[in-house]
Coordinates of C-alpha atoms in Angstrom, one line a residue:
Chain A
M1 CA 81.1 330.7 142.5
R2 CA 84.1 329.0 144.1
S3 CA 85.1 329.9 147.5
S4 CA 88.4 331.8 147.9
L5 CA 90.6 333.3 150.5
A6 CA 93.5 335.6 149.8
L7 CA 96.1 336.8 152.3
E8 CA 97.9 340.0 151.6
G9 CA 100.3 342.1 153.6
D10 CA 103.7 342.0 155.2
G11 CA 105.3 341.8 158.6
D12 CA 102.7 343.6 160.8
T13 CA 99.5 344.3 158.8
W14 CA 97.6 341.6 157.1
K15 CA 94.5 341.5 155.2
L16 CA 92.5 338.3 154.6
E17 CA 90.0 338.6 151.8
L18 CA 87.2 336.0 151.9
G19 CA 85.1 335.6 148.8
G20 CA 82.9 333.2 146.9
D21 CA 80.8 330.5 148.4
W22 CA 81.3 330.2 152.1
S23 CA 78.2 328.1 152.9
A24 CA 78.2 324.9 154.7
S25 CA 78.4 322.9 151.5
A26 CA 81.8 324.4 150.6
L27 CA 83.4 323.2 153.8
G28 CA 85.8 320.7 152.3
E29 CA 87.1 323.2 149.7
I30 CA 87.6 325.9 152.3
V31 CA 89.4 323.6 154.7
E32 CA 91.7 322.7 151.9
Q33 CA 92.5 326.3 151.2
L34 CA 93.2 327.1 154.9
D35 CA 96.3 324.9 154.5
S36 CA 97.8 327.7 152.5
L37 CA 97.8 330.1 155.4
P38 CA 101.2 330.5 157.1
P39 CA 101.6 328.5 160.3
R40 CA 102.4 331.6 162.4
L41 CA 101.1 335.1 162.1
R42 CA 101.8 338.2 164.1
G43 CA 100.5 341.8 164.0
T44 CA 97.1 342.8 162.9
L45 CA 94.9 340.8 160.7
T46 CA 91.7 342.1 159.1
C47 CA 89.3 339.5 157.8
D48 CA 87.1 341.0 155.1
W49 CA 83.8 339.2 154.8
T50 CA 82.1 341.6 152.4
R51 CA 82.4 339.3 149.5
A52 CA 81.8 336.0 151.2
H53 CA 78.5 334.6 150.2
A54 CA 76.2 333.1 152.9
P55 CA 78.9 332.1 155.4
G56 CA 77.9 328.9 157.2
I57 CA 79.0 328.1 160.7
G58 CA 81.2 325.2 159.7
P59 CA 83.5 327.1 157.4
V60 CA 83.7 330.1 159.8
W61 CA 84.5 327.8 162.7
A62 CA 87.2 326.2 160.6
L63 CA 88.8 329.6 159.8
L64 CA 88.6 330.7 163.5
T65 CA 90.2 327.5 164.8
R66 CA 92.9 327.8 162.1
L67 CA 93.6 331.4 163.0
G68 CA 93.6 330.4 166.7
A69 CA 96.3 327.9 165.9
A70 CA 98.3 330.5 164.1
N71 CA 98.3 332.6 167.2
P72 CA 99.1 330.2 170.1
G73 CA 98.1 332.0 173.2
S74 CA 100.6 334.8 173.2
G75 CA 98.3 337.4 171.8
E76 CA 100.7 338.5 169.2
L77 CA 98.0 338.5 166.5
R78 CA 95.1 340.9 166.7
I79 CA 92.2 339.9 164.5
L80 CA 89.6 342.3 163.2
H81 CA 86.5 341.5 161.2
L82 CA 84.9 343.5 158.5
A83 CA 81.2 342.8 157.8
A84 CA 81.4 339.8 160.1
P85 CA 78.8 337.1 159.8
S86 CA 76.1 337.2 162.4
H87 CA 77.2 334.1 164.2
L88 CA 80.9 335.0 164.4
R89 CA 80.7 336.1 168.1
F90 CA 78.8 332.9 169.0
L91 CA 81.5 330.8 167.4
E92 CA 84.3 332.9 169.0
D93 CA 82.8 332.4 172.4
L94 CA 82.4 328.7 171.7
R95 CA 86.0 328.4 170.7
D96 CA 87.3 330.3 173.7
A97 CA 85.0 328.2 176.1
R98 CA 86.2 325.0 174.7
A99 CA 89.1 323.8 176.6
E100 CA 92.2 322.4 174.8
P101 CA 91.4 318.8 173.9
A102 CA 92.7 316.7 176.8
P103 CA 95.9 314.9 175.9
S104 CA 94.9 311.4 174.9
A105 CA 95.3 309.0 177.8
P106 CA 98.7 307.4 177.9
C107 CA 98.5 304.2 175.9
D108 CA 98.5 301.2 178.1
G109 CA 98.4 298.9 175.2
S110 CA 102.1 298.6 174.6
G111 CA 104.7 297.0 176.8
G112 CA 106.3 294.4 174.6
P113 CA 105.4 290.9 173.6
I114 CA 105.5 289.6 177.2
A115 CA 102.8 292.0 178.3
T116 CA 100.7 291.1 175.2
L117 CA 101.1 287.4 176.0
G118 CA 100.1 288.1 179.6
R119 CA 97.0 290.1 178.6
W120 CA 96.1 287.5 176.1
S121 CA 96.4 284.6 178.6
L122 CA 94.4 286.6 181.1
A123 CA 91.6 287.2 178.6
Q124 CA 91.6 283.5 177.7
G125 CA 91.5 282.5 181.3
L126 CA 88.6 284.8 181.9
R127 CA 86.8 283.4 178.9
V128 CA 87.2 279.9 180.1
R129 CA 85.9 280.9 183.5
E130 CA 82.9 282.7 182.0
F131 CA 82.1 279.6 179.9
A132 CA 82.5 277.3 182.9
A133 CA 80.1 279.6 184.9
F134 CA 77.6 279.4 182.0
V135 CA 77.7 275.6 181.9
G136 CA 77.6 275.4 185.7
R137 CA 74.5 277.6 185.9
M138 CA 72.8 275.4 183.3
V139 CA 73.6 272.3 185.3
A140 CA 72.3 274.0 188.4
V141 CA 69.0 274.7 186.8
L142 CA 68.7 271.1 185.6
T143 CA 69.5 269.8 189.1
R144 CA 66.9 272.1 190.6
A145 CA 64.4 270.9 188.0
L146 CA 64.7 267.4 189.5
S147 CA 63.0 268.5 192.7
K148 CA 60.9 271.2 191.1
P149 CA 59.8 270.3 187.6
R150 CA 58.2 273.7 187.1
A151 CA 61.7 275.1 186.6
L152 CA 61.7 273.3 183.2
R153 CA 59.1 275.7 181.8
A154 CA 57.1 273.2 179.9
S155 CA 55.2 275.7 177.7
S156 CA 58.3 277.5 176.6
L157 CA 60.0 274.1 175.9
V158 CA 57.0 273.0 173.7
R159 CA 57.3 276.3 171.8
H160 CA 60.9 275.6 171.1
V161 CA 60.2 272.1 169.9
Q162 CA 57.7 273.5 167.6
E163 CA 60.0 276.3 166.2
T164 CA 63.2 274.3 166.0
G165 CA 61.7 270.9 165.2
I166 CA 58.4 270.9 163.5
A167 CA 59.0 274.1 161.5
A168 CA 62.3 272.5 160.2
V169 CA 60.7 269.3 158.9
P170 CA 60.3 270.4 155.3
I171 CA 63.8 271.7 154.7
V172 CA 65.4 268.8 156.6
S173 CA 63.4 266.3 154.6
L174 CA 64.1 267.9 151.3
I175 CA 67.9 268.1 151.9
A176 CA 68.2 264.6 153.3
F177 CA 66.3 263.3 150.3
L178 CA 68.4 265.1 147.7
I179 CA 71.7 264.4 149.3
S180 CA 71.0 260.7 149.5
V181 CA 69.8 260.6 145.9
I182 CA 73.1 262.3 144.9
V183 CA 75.2 259.8 146.9
A184 CA 73.3 256.8 145.5
Y185 CA 73.5 258.1 142.0
L186 CA 77.3 258.8 142.1
G187 CA 77.8 255.5 144.0
A188 CA 75.9 253.6 141.4
Q189 CA 78.1 255.0 138.7
Q190 CA 81.2 253.5 140.4
L191 CA 79.7 250.3 141.6
R192 CA 78.3 249.5 138.1
L193 CA 81.9 249.2 136.9
F194 CA 82.1 246.1 139.1
G195 CA 78.6 244.9 138.3
A196 CA 77.9 245.5 142.0
D197 CA 74.8 247.8 141.5
I198 CA 73.0 246.2 144.4
F199 CA 75.5 247.5 146.9
V200 CA 74.1 251.0 146.3
V201 CA 71.6 250.0 148.9
D202 CA 74.4 249.2 151.4
L203 CA 76.1 252.4 150.6
T204 CA 73.1 254.7 151.0
A205 CA 71.7 252.9 154.0
I206 CA 74.9 252.9 156.0
A207 CA 75.9 256.4 155.0
V208 CA 72.5 257.9 155.8
L209 CA 71.8 256.1 159.0
R210 CA 75.2 256.3 160.5
E211 CA 76.4 259.7 159.5
M212 CA 74.6 261.8 157.0
G213 CA 71.2 261.9 158.4
V214 CA 72.3 263.2 161.8
L215 CA 75.1 265.4 160.5
L216 CA 73.1 267.1 157.8
T217 CA 70.2 267.7 160.2
S218 CA 72.6 269.1 162.8
I219 CA 74.2 271.5 160.3
I220 CA 70.8 272.7 159.0
V221 CA 69.6 273.2 162.6
A222 CA 72.8 275.0 163.6
G223 CA 72.2 277.4 160.7
R224 CA 68.5 277.8 161.4
S225 CA 68.1 277.6 165.2
G226 CA 71.6 278.3 166.5
S227 CA 71.6 281.7 164.8
A228 CA 68.0 282.3 166.0
F229 CA 69.0 281.5 169.6
A230 CA 72.0 283.9 169.5
A231 CA 70.0 286.7 167.9
E232 CA 66.9 286.4 170.1
I233 CA 68.9 286.3 173.4
G234 CA 71.3 288.9 172.0
V235 CA 68.5 291.4 171.3
M236 CA 67.1 290.8 174.7
Q237 CA 70.5 291.6 176.1
L238 CA 70.6 294.9 174.1
N239 CA 67.2 295.8 175.4
E240 CA 68.2 295.1 178.9
E241 CA 65.4 292.4 179.0
T242 CA 67.8 289.9 180.6
D243 CA 68.7 292.5 183.3
A244 CA 65.0 293.0 183.9
L245 CA 64.5 289.3 184.4
R246 CA 67.3 289.2 186.9
A247 CA 65.9 292.2 188.7
L248 CA 62.6 290.4 188.9
G249 CA 64.4 287.5 190.6
L250 CA 64.1 285.3 187.5
D251 CA 67.1 283.4 186.1
P252 CA 67.6 284.1 182.4
I253 CA 69.4 280.8 182.2
E254 CA 66.4 279.0 183.5
L255 CA 63.9 281.0 181.4
L256 CA 65.8 281.5 178.1
V257 CA 68.6 279.0 177.8
V258 CA 67.5 275.7 179.4
P259 CA 64.2 275.6 177.5
R260 CA 66.0 276.1 174.2
V261 CA 68.6 273.5 175.0
L262 CA 66.0 270.9 176.1
G263 CA 63.7 271.8 173.2
L264 CA 66.4 271.1 170.8
V265 CA 67.4 267.9 172.6
V266 CA 63.9 266.7 171.9
A267 CA 63.6 268.1 168.4
L268 CA 66.9 267.1 166.9
P269 CA 66.5 263.3 167.3
L270 CA 63.0 263.5 165.9
L271 CA 64.3 265.5 162.9
T272 CA 67.1 262.9 162.5
V273 CA 64.6 260.1 162.3
I274 CA 62.7 262.0 159.6
A275 CA 66.0 262.7 157.8
D276 CA 66.9 259.0 158.0
A277 CA 63.5 258.0 156.5
M278 CA 63.7 260.5 153.7
G279 CA 67.3 259.5 153.0
L280 CA 66.3 255.9 152.6
A281 CA 63.4 256.8 150.5
G282 CA 65.6 258.8 148.2
G283 CA 68.1 255.9 147.9
G284 CA 65.2 253.5 147.3
L285 CA 63.6 255.7 144.6
L286 CA 66.9 256.1 142.8
A287 CA 67.6 252.4 143.0
H288 CA 64.2 251.6 141.6
F289 CA 64.1 254.0 138.7
Q290 CA 67.7 254.3 137.8
L291 CA 69.0 250.9 138.6
H292 CA 65.7 249.0 138.2
I293 CA 66.1 247.2 141.5
P294 CA 62.6 246.0 142.6
W295 CA 61.2 247.2 145.9
A296 CA 61.3 243.8 147.4
Q297 CA 64.9 243.2 146.6
F298 CA 65.7 246.7 148.0
V299 CA 64.1 245.9 151.3
N300 CA 65.8 242.5 151.5
R301 CA 69.2 244.1 150.8
L302 CA 68.5 246.8 153.4
H303 CA 67.8 244.1 156.1
A304 CA 71.1 242.4 155.2
A305 CA 73.1 245.6 155.0
I306 CA 72.3 247.2 158.3
A307 CA 73.1 245.8 161.7
P308 CA 70.6 246.6 164.5
S309 CA 73.1 249.1 165.9
T310 CA 73.5 251.1 162.7
F311 CA 70.4 253.2 163.2
W312 CA 71.1 253.8 166.9
V313 CA 74.7 254.7 166.4
G314 CA 73.4 257.6 164.2
L315 CA 70.6 258.6 166.4
I316 CA 72.5 258.6 169.7
K317 CA 74.6 261.5 168.4
A318 CA 71.6 263.7 167.9
P319 CA 71.0 264.8 171.5
I320 CA 74.7 265.4 171.9
F321 CA 74.8 267.7 168.9
A322 CA 71.6 269.4 170.0
V323 CA 73.3 270.4 173.3
L324 CA 76.3 271.7 171.5
I325 CA 74.3 273.7 169.0
A326 CA 71.8 275.2 171.5
A327 CA 74.4 275.9 174.2
T328 CA 76.7 277.6 171.8
G329 CA 73.9 279.8 170.3
A330 CA 72.6 280.7 173.7
Y331 CA 76.0 281.4 175.2
R332 CA 77.0 283.7 172.3
G333 CA 73.7 285.4 172.6
M334 CA 74.3 286.1 176.3
Q335 CA 77.6 287.6 175.4
V336 CA 76.1 290.4 173.3
R337 CA 76.8 293.8 174.7
D338 CA 76.3 297.4 173.6
S339 CA 76.0 297.3 169.8
A340 CA 74.2 295.9 166.8
R341 CA 77.6 295.0 165.4
E342 CA 78.3 292.8 168.4
L343 CA 75.0 291.0 167.8
G344 CA 75.9 290.2 164.2
R345 CA 79.4 289.2 165.1
L346 CA 78.3 286.8 167.8
T347 CA 75.5 285.4 165.8
T348 CA 77.9 284.5 163.1
L349 CA 80.3 283.1 165.6
A350 CA 77.5 281.0 167.1
V351 CA 76.7 279.3 163.8
V352 CA 80.4 278.8 162.8
Q353 CA 81.4 277.4 166.2
S354 CA 78.4 275.1 166.5
I355 CA 79.0 273.6 163.1
F356 CA 82.6 273.2 164.0
L357 CA 81.8 271.6 167.3
V358 CA 79.3 269.2 165.7
I359 CA 81.8 268.0 163.2
L360 CA 84.5 267.7 165.8
A361 CA 82.2 265.7 168.1
D362 CA 81.2 263.5 165.2
A363 CA 84.9 262.7 164.5
V364 CA 85.5 261.9 168.1
L365 CA 82.4 259.7 168.3
A366 CA 83.3 257.9 165.0
V367 CA 86.7 256.9 166.5
L368 CA 85.0 255.9 169.7
F369 CA 82.4 253.7 168.0
V370 CA 85.0 252.0 165.9
R371 CA 87.0 251.2 169.1
L372 CA 83.9 249.9 170.7
G373 CA 83.2 247.8 167.7
V374 CA 79.7 249.0 166.8
Chain B
M1 CA 58.0 326.4 156.6
I2 CA 55.9 323.4 157.4
R3 CA 52.3 323.1 156.3
V4 CA 50.2 320.1 156.9
R5 CA 46.7 320.0 155.5
G6 CA 43.9 317.6 156.2
L7 CA 46.2 314.8 157.3
V8 CA 44.6 311.4 157.8
S9 CA 46.6 308.6 159.3
R10 CA 45.3 305.1 159.8
F11 CA 46.7 301.8 161.1
G12 CA 44.4 299.1 160.0
G13 CA 41.0 300.1 161.4
Q14 CA 42.4 302.5 163.9
V15 CA 42.3 306.1 162.9
V16 CA 45.0 308.3 164.4
H17 CA 44.7 311.6 162.6
E18 CA 41.4 312.8 161.1
G19 CA 41.9 315.9 159.0
L20 CA 44.8 317.3 161.0
D21 CA 46.1 320.8 160.1
M22 CA 49.4 322.2 161.3
Q23 CA 51.5 325.1 160.3
V24 CA 54.9 326.1 161.5
E25 CA 56.4 329.5 160.6
E26 CA 60.1 330.2 160.1
G27 CA 62.1 330.9 163.2
E28 CA 59.6 329.7 165.8
I29 CA 59.9 326.8 168.3
F30 CA 56.8 324.8 167.9
G31 CA 55.8 322.2 170.5
I32 CA 53.6 319.2 169.8
V33 CA 51.8 317.7 172.8
G34 CA 49.0 315.1 173.2
G35 CA 48.2 312.1 175.3
S36 CA 49.9 308.8 174.7
G37 CA 48.7 307.2 171.5
T38 CA 47.4 310.4 169.9
G39 CA 49.9 310.1 167.1
K40 CA 52.6 312.6 167.9
S41 CA 55.4 310.4 166.7
V42 CA 53.2 309.3 163.7
L43 CA 52.8 313.0 162.8
L44 CA 56.5 313.6 163.0
R45 CA 57.2 310.5 160.9
T46 CA 54.7 311.7 158.3
I47 CA 56.3 315.1 158.1
L48 CA 59.7 313.5 157.6
G49 CA 58.3 311.3 154.9
L50 CA 59.0 308.1 156.8
K51 CA 55.3 307.3 156.6
R52 CA 52.9 308.0 153.7
P53 CA 49.7 309.7 154.8
E54 CA 46.4 308.1 153.9
A55 CA 45.1 311.4 152.8
G56 CA 46.1 315.1 153.1
S57 CA 49.2 316.9 152.2
V58 CA 52.5 317.8 153.8
E59 CA 54.7 320.6 152.6
L60 CA 58.2 321.4 153.7
Y61 CA 59.8 324.6 152.6
G62 CA 56.8 325.2 150.4
R63 CA 57.2 321.9 148.5
S64 CA 55.0 318.9 148.7
L65 CA 56.6 315.6 149.7
D66 CA 54.8 313.7 147.0
G67 CA 56.5 313.5 143.7
L68 CA 60.0 314.4 144.9
D69 CA 62.6 312.4 143.0
A70 CA 65.6 310.9 144.7
R71 CA 67.9 313.9 144.1
E72 CA 65.3 316.5 145.3
R73 CA 64.7 314.3 148.4
A74 CA 68.4 314.2 149.2
A75 CA 68.6 318.0 148.9
L76 CA 65.6 318.3 151.2
V77 CA 66.9 315.9 153.8
Q78 CA 70.0 318.1 154.2
K79 CA 67.9 321.0 155.2
Y80 CA 66.6 319.5 158.3
G81 CA 68.0 317.6 161.3
V82 CA 66.2 315.0 163.4
T83 CA 66.8 313.5 166.8
F84 CA 64.8 310.4 167.8
Q85 CA 63.4 309.6 171.2
N86 CA 66.2 307.3 172.2
G87 CA 68.9 309.1 170.4
A88 CA 69.1 306.4 167.6
L89 CA 72.9 306.8 167.4
I90 CA 74.4 304.0 165.4
S91 CA 75.6 301.8 168.1
S92 CA 78.6 300.4 166.3
L93 CA 80.1 303.9 165.5
T94 CA 81.7 306.3 167.9
V95 CA 80.1 309.7 168.6
A96 CA 82.5 311.3 166.2
E97 CA 81.7 308.8 163.5
N98 CA 78.0 309.3 164.1
V99 CA 78.4 313.0 163.5
R100 CA 80.5 312.5 160.5
L101 CA 78.1 310.0 158.9
P102 CA 75.9 312.6 157.1
L103 CA 78.9 314.9 156.5
R104 CA 80.8 312.2 154.7
E105 CA 77.7 311.3 152.7
Y106 CA 76.7 314.8 151.6
R107 CA 79.6 317.2 152.1
T108 CA 83.2 316.2 152.2
R109 CA 85.6 313.4 152.8
S110 CA 88.6 315.6 153.8
P111 CA 89.7 314.4 157.2
E112 CA 90.6 317.9 158.4
A113 CA 87.2 319.3 157.4
L114 CA 85.4 316.4 159.1
E115 CA 87.4 316.9 162.2
S116 CA 86.7 320.6 162.3
Q117 CA 83.0 320.2 161.8
T118 CA 82.9 317.4 164.4
Q119 CA 84.6 319.6 167.0
L120 CA 82.2 322.4 166.1
C121 CA 79.1 320.2 166.6
L122 CA 80.3 318.8 169.9
A123 CA 81.2 322.3 171.1
M124 CA 77.7 323.6 170.1
V125 CA 75.9 320.9 172.1
G126 CA 78.3 321.2 175.0
L127 CA 79.9 317.8 174.9
P128 CA 83.4 317.9 176.5
P129 CA 86.4 317.0 174.4
G130 CA 87.1 313.3 174.6
T131 CA 83.5 312.4 174.1
E132 CA 84.0 311.9 170.4
E133 CA 85.9 308.6 170.9
K134 CA 83.1 307.0 173.0
Y135 CA 80.5 304.6 171.8
P136 CA 76.9 305.3 172.3
A137 CA 76.6 302.5 175.0
Q138 CA 79.2 304.4 177.1
L139 CA 77.1 307.6 177.2
S140 CA 74.7 308.7 179.9
G141 CA 71.1 309.6 178.9
G142 CA 71.8 313.4 178.8
M143 CA 75.0 312.9 176.7
T144 CA 73.2 310.6 174.3
K145 CA 70.6 313.3 173.6
R146 CA 73.3 315.9 173.1
A147 CA 75.2 313.6 170.8
A148 CA 72.1 313.0 168.8
L149 CA 71.6 316.7 168.6
A150 CA 75.2 317.1 167.4
R151 CA 74.5 314.7 164.6
A152 CA 71.3 316.5 163.7
L153 CA 73.2 319.8 163.5
A154 CA 76.1 318.4 161.5
L155 CA 74.7 319.5 158.1
E156 CA 73.8 322.9 159.5
P157 CA 70.1 322.5 159.0
S158 CA 67.7 325.4 159.3
L159 CA 64.9 323.2 160.6
L160 CA 65.2 320.8 163.6
F161 CA 62.9 318.1 164.6
L162 CA 63.2 316.8 168.2
D163 CA 61.2 313.8 169.5
E164 CA 61.0 314.1 173.2
P165 CA 64.4 315.7 173.7
T166 CA 64.2 315.9 177.5
A167 CA 62.3 312.7 178.2
G168 CA 64.3 310.5 180.7
L169 CA 66.6 313.3 181.8
D170 CA 66.9 314.5 185.3
P171 CA 65.4 318.0 185.8
I172 CA 68.8 319.7 185.8
S173 CA 69.9 318.1 182.6
A174 CA 66.5 318.8 181.1
A175 CA 66.7 322.4 182.1
A176 CA 70.3 322.6 180.6
F177 CA 69.0 321.1 177.4
D178 CA 66.2 323.7 177.3
E179 CA 68.8 326.5 177.6
L180 CA 71.0 324.9 175.0
L181 CA 68.1 324.7 172.6
L182 CA 67.2 328.4 173.2
Y183 CA 70.8 329.4 172.8
L184 CA 71.2 327.6 169.5
H185 CA 67.8 328.8 168.3
S186 CA 68.7 332.4 168.9
R187 CA 72.1 332.2 167.3
L188 CA 71.6 329.9 164.3
D189 CA 68.3 331.1 163.0
L190 CA 66.8 327.7 163.6
T191 CA 63.2 326.6 163.3
V192 CA 62.4 323.9 165.8
V193 CA 59.6 321.4 166.0
M194 CA 59.5 319.2 169.0
I195 CA 57.4 316.6 170.6
T196 CA 57.4 316.9 174.3
H197 CA 55.6 315.9 177.5
D198 CA 57.7 318.1 179.6
L199 CA 55.7 321.1 180.7
D200 CA 58.8 322.9 181.9
T201 CA 60.4 322.6 178.5
L202 CA 57.1 323.6 176.9
F203 CA 56.7 326.9 178.8
R204 CA 60.4 327.7 178.7
T205 CA 61.1 327.2 175.0
C206 CA 58.0 327.0 172.9
G207 CA 56.5 330.0 171.2
R208 CA 53.5 328.1 170.0
V209 CA 52.1 324.7 171.0
G210 CA 49.9 322.3 169.0
V211 CA 47.7 319.9 171.0
I212 CA 46.5 316.8 169.2
I213 CA 43.0 316.0 170.3
D214 CA 40.5 313.7 168.6
G215 CA 42.8 313.4 165.6
K216 CA 43.0 317.1 165.0
M217 CA 45.3 319.8 166.2
R218 CA 44.6 323.0 168.2
S219 CA 47.5 325.4 168.3
G220 CA 48.3 328.6 169.9
A221 CA 50.6 330.3 172.4
P222 CA 50.9 328.2 175.5
R223 CA 49.0 330.7 177.8
Q224 CA 46.3 331.2 175.2
L225 CA 45.9 327.5 174.6
A226 CA 45.6 326.9 178.3
E227 CA 42.2 328.8 178.2
D228 CA 40.8 326.2 175.8
P229 CA 37.8 324.5 177.6
H230 CA 38.5 321.0 176.2
P231 CA 38.8 318.7 179.3
W232 CA 42.1 317.2 178.2
I233 CA 43.7 320.6 177.7
Q234 CA 42.4 321.7 181.0
A235 CA 43.7 318.7 182.7
Y236 CA 47.1 319.1 180.9
F237 CA 47.6 322.7 181.6
H238 CA 46.0 323.0 185.0
G239 CA 47.0 319.8 186.6
P240 CA 49.2 320.0 189.7
R241 CA 52.4 319.6 187.7
A242 CA 51.4 322.2 185.1
R243 CA 50.8 324.9 187.7
A244 CA 54.2 324.5 189.2
A245 CA 55.8 324.8 185.7
Q246 CA 53.9 327.9 184.9
E247 CA 54.7 329.6 188.2
Q248 CA 58.3 328.8 187.7
T249 CA 58.6 330.5 184.3
H250 CA 56.3 333.4 184.8
G251 CA 55.7 333.8 188.5

C-alpha cells in the first residue's frame, strides 16, 4: 500500500486526501510527494485522514510544517482535519512553540585572501607558541629533576623501557636480520660481476652499523610506540584524566610525557645495538651459505672494513631519534580534544611526523658527520 | 512487551543475576533500581541483546532474542530506542548527524525528509534551534541527555530504554527531564524502561518499579514496594532522601 496525497479544489476550498501507508517508514516517500503541493495556499483546507494507515509522527510533522510554510503567518489558510491522528495536536503545539530557526550567524570566514592569510599566519604563530611551551615545560621538568630526582618517576620510566624496548626486541631483530640479508644478497649479485664478493662484508657492515640499524629501529619504534604514546595520552585527554592530574596539582608533562621520552631514550639505543648485531649476523650467514666465505675470513674482513667510529656514528643518533619520536607522539596526544576522530587524526599525524623527523634528522646528521670527517 | 524469565548472568566466578524474572507491560513506565554492582546495566544490556545470558530467556514483543536472523534483528532494533548513561553520542558527528544516523540507515536518504525528522526530534526533546550544528563536546550535560533521547526517538520507537537519564543533572534539569518524559509518554504511546537512582524521578514518573536484590527482582508500584521488609528496600525508600522525595510528590 503506497502512501498517497491528493489535493483537490479551487480558489477557496481545498481538500487534501491522505491515503495509504503513513507510518514512520514511509517518511521519505511522503516528503517527496509533499513537493507537489503548491507553494502558497489560501482559503480553507480540509485534511482527510480517514484513509491514511497508521500515521506516524514523522510524516504528520512533515505535512504540518509544509502546510505551515504554505501559509506564512498571515492566517489566510484555515486548516481543518478529518479523523485526525491522535498525536496531531501534540505536533501542532510543538510546531507553534518552536521558534523560527535563528538565522545562521553571519559568516566570519570570508574577507578575501588577505584575511585568510592573516588567520593562517595567526594559527601558525599560535601553533609554534604552543609547541615552544610544550618543549619548555619538558625542559623545566628535567631541570627540576636535577635537584629532585623523584620527579623522574623511576617506576614509570622502567615500565616504558619495558614496553617500548624489551617488548619490541623480537620484531626489531627479525626486521634487521631480514633487511641485512636482502642487502647482502642483492649486493653480492652486483659485486660478483667484479669478482669482489668479499666486499659484501664491507657493504653490510657499514650500511647496517652507520644507517640501517638505527634508522629501521627508529621507524619501527615510531610506528609501535609513537602511536601508542599519542593514543594513550589522547584517551586520557578525552576522559579528562589530564585535567584531573592538573587539578590534583600534578604536572601531566612530568607524569606522562617525560617518563615516555626518557624511557625511549634508554630503550632505543639498546634496540639499535640489538638491530646492529642481528644485521651483522644476517650478513654473516648469507656470506657463509651463499658466498661460501668462511667465518674467520668474514670476521677479519669485518675488522678491516669498519673504523672504530662506524658503530658509534650509528648509535649516537639513537637517543636523538628517540626524543623526536617520543616528543612528537606525546605532543600530538596532548593536543587531542573532544572527539574520537581527533584521536585518530592526531595518532596518524604523530606517526607520520615522527618518521619524517627521524629521516630529516638522519639526513642532517649524515651531512654533519661527513663534514666532521667521521 | 518485555518478559525475562530465570535470567542468570555471570562474570567469571561472580554471579550477578540468579534466576531473575521481570515483566514490563505495554504503556507503562518501569523503573529498575538496585545498589551499585547489582547488575542493572547488565540486565539492560542483556535485554538489548548486547550480552548473552548464561541461562534464562528474554522476550521482546513476544519474541525470543535467541535465533533471530540478521533481518529480524534489524527489524526489532527499529522498534526500540536506547539512551546510554553518558549519552554515547558519536563524538565526531554533530547532533543532527547523530539523529540522522539511524534514519539514514533504516528509513530514507532524502535530505528534506531527514531535515524534517531531525527538526521534529529536536523539537520533541526541547532542544533549541541551532543545537543541531553543535558537536557533542560542546553540549552541557542536560543537552547531551536530550540529544541522546532525540536520537533514540528518531525511528519513532514504541519502546524506550533509558540508562540513568537524570544522573549528573542539576535538580531543575532533572525535573524538566521527568516532565519531558511524562509528556512524551502520554502523547506517543511509549513504553519506557529506565534505570535510575533518582528517587524524585522514580516517584514522579514510574508506574512500577523493580528492585534487584540478591540477583532477583522484586517489583511493584513504588508505594507498595516501599512496604517490603527487606533491609535494602527499607533503607532505599525510607532513608532521609527518600522521605523528602515522597513528600514532594504526594504530600
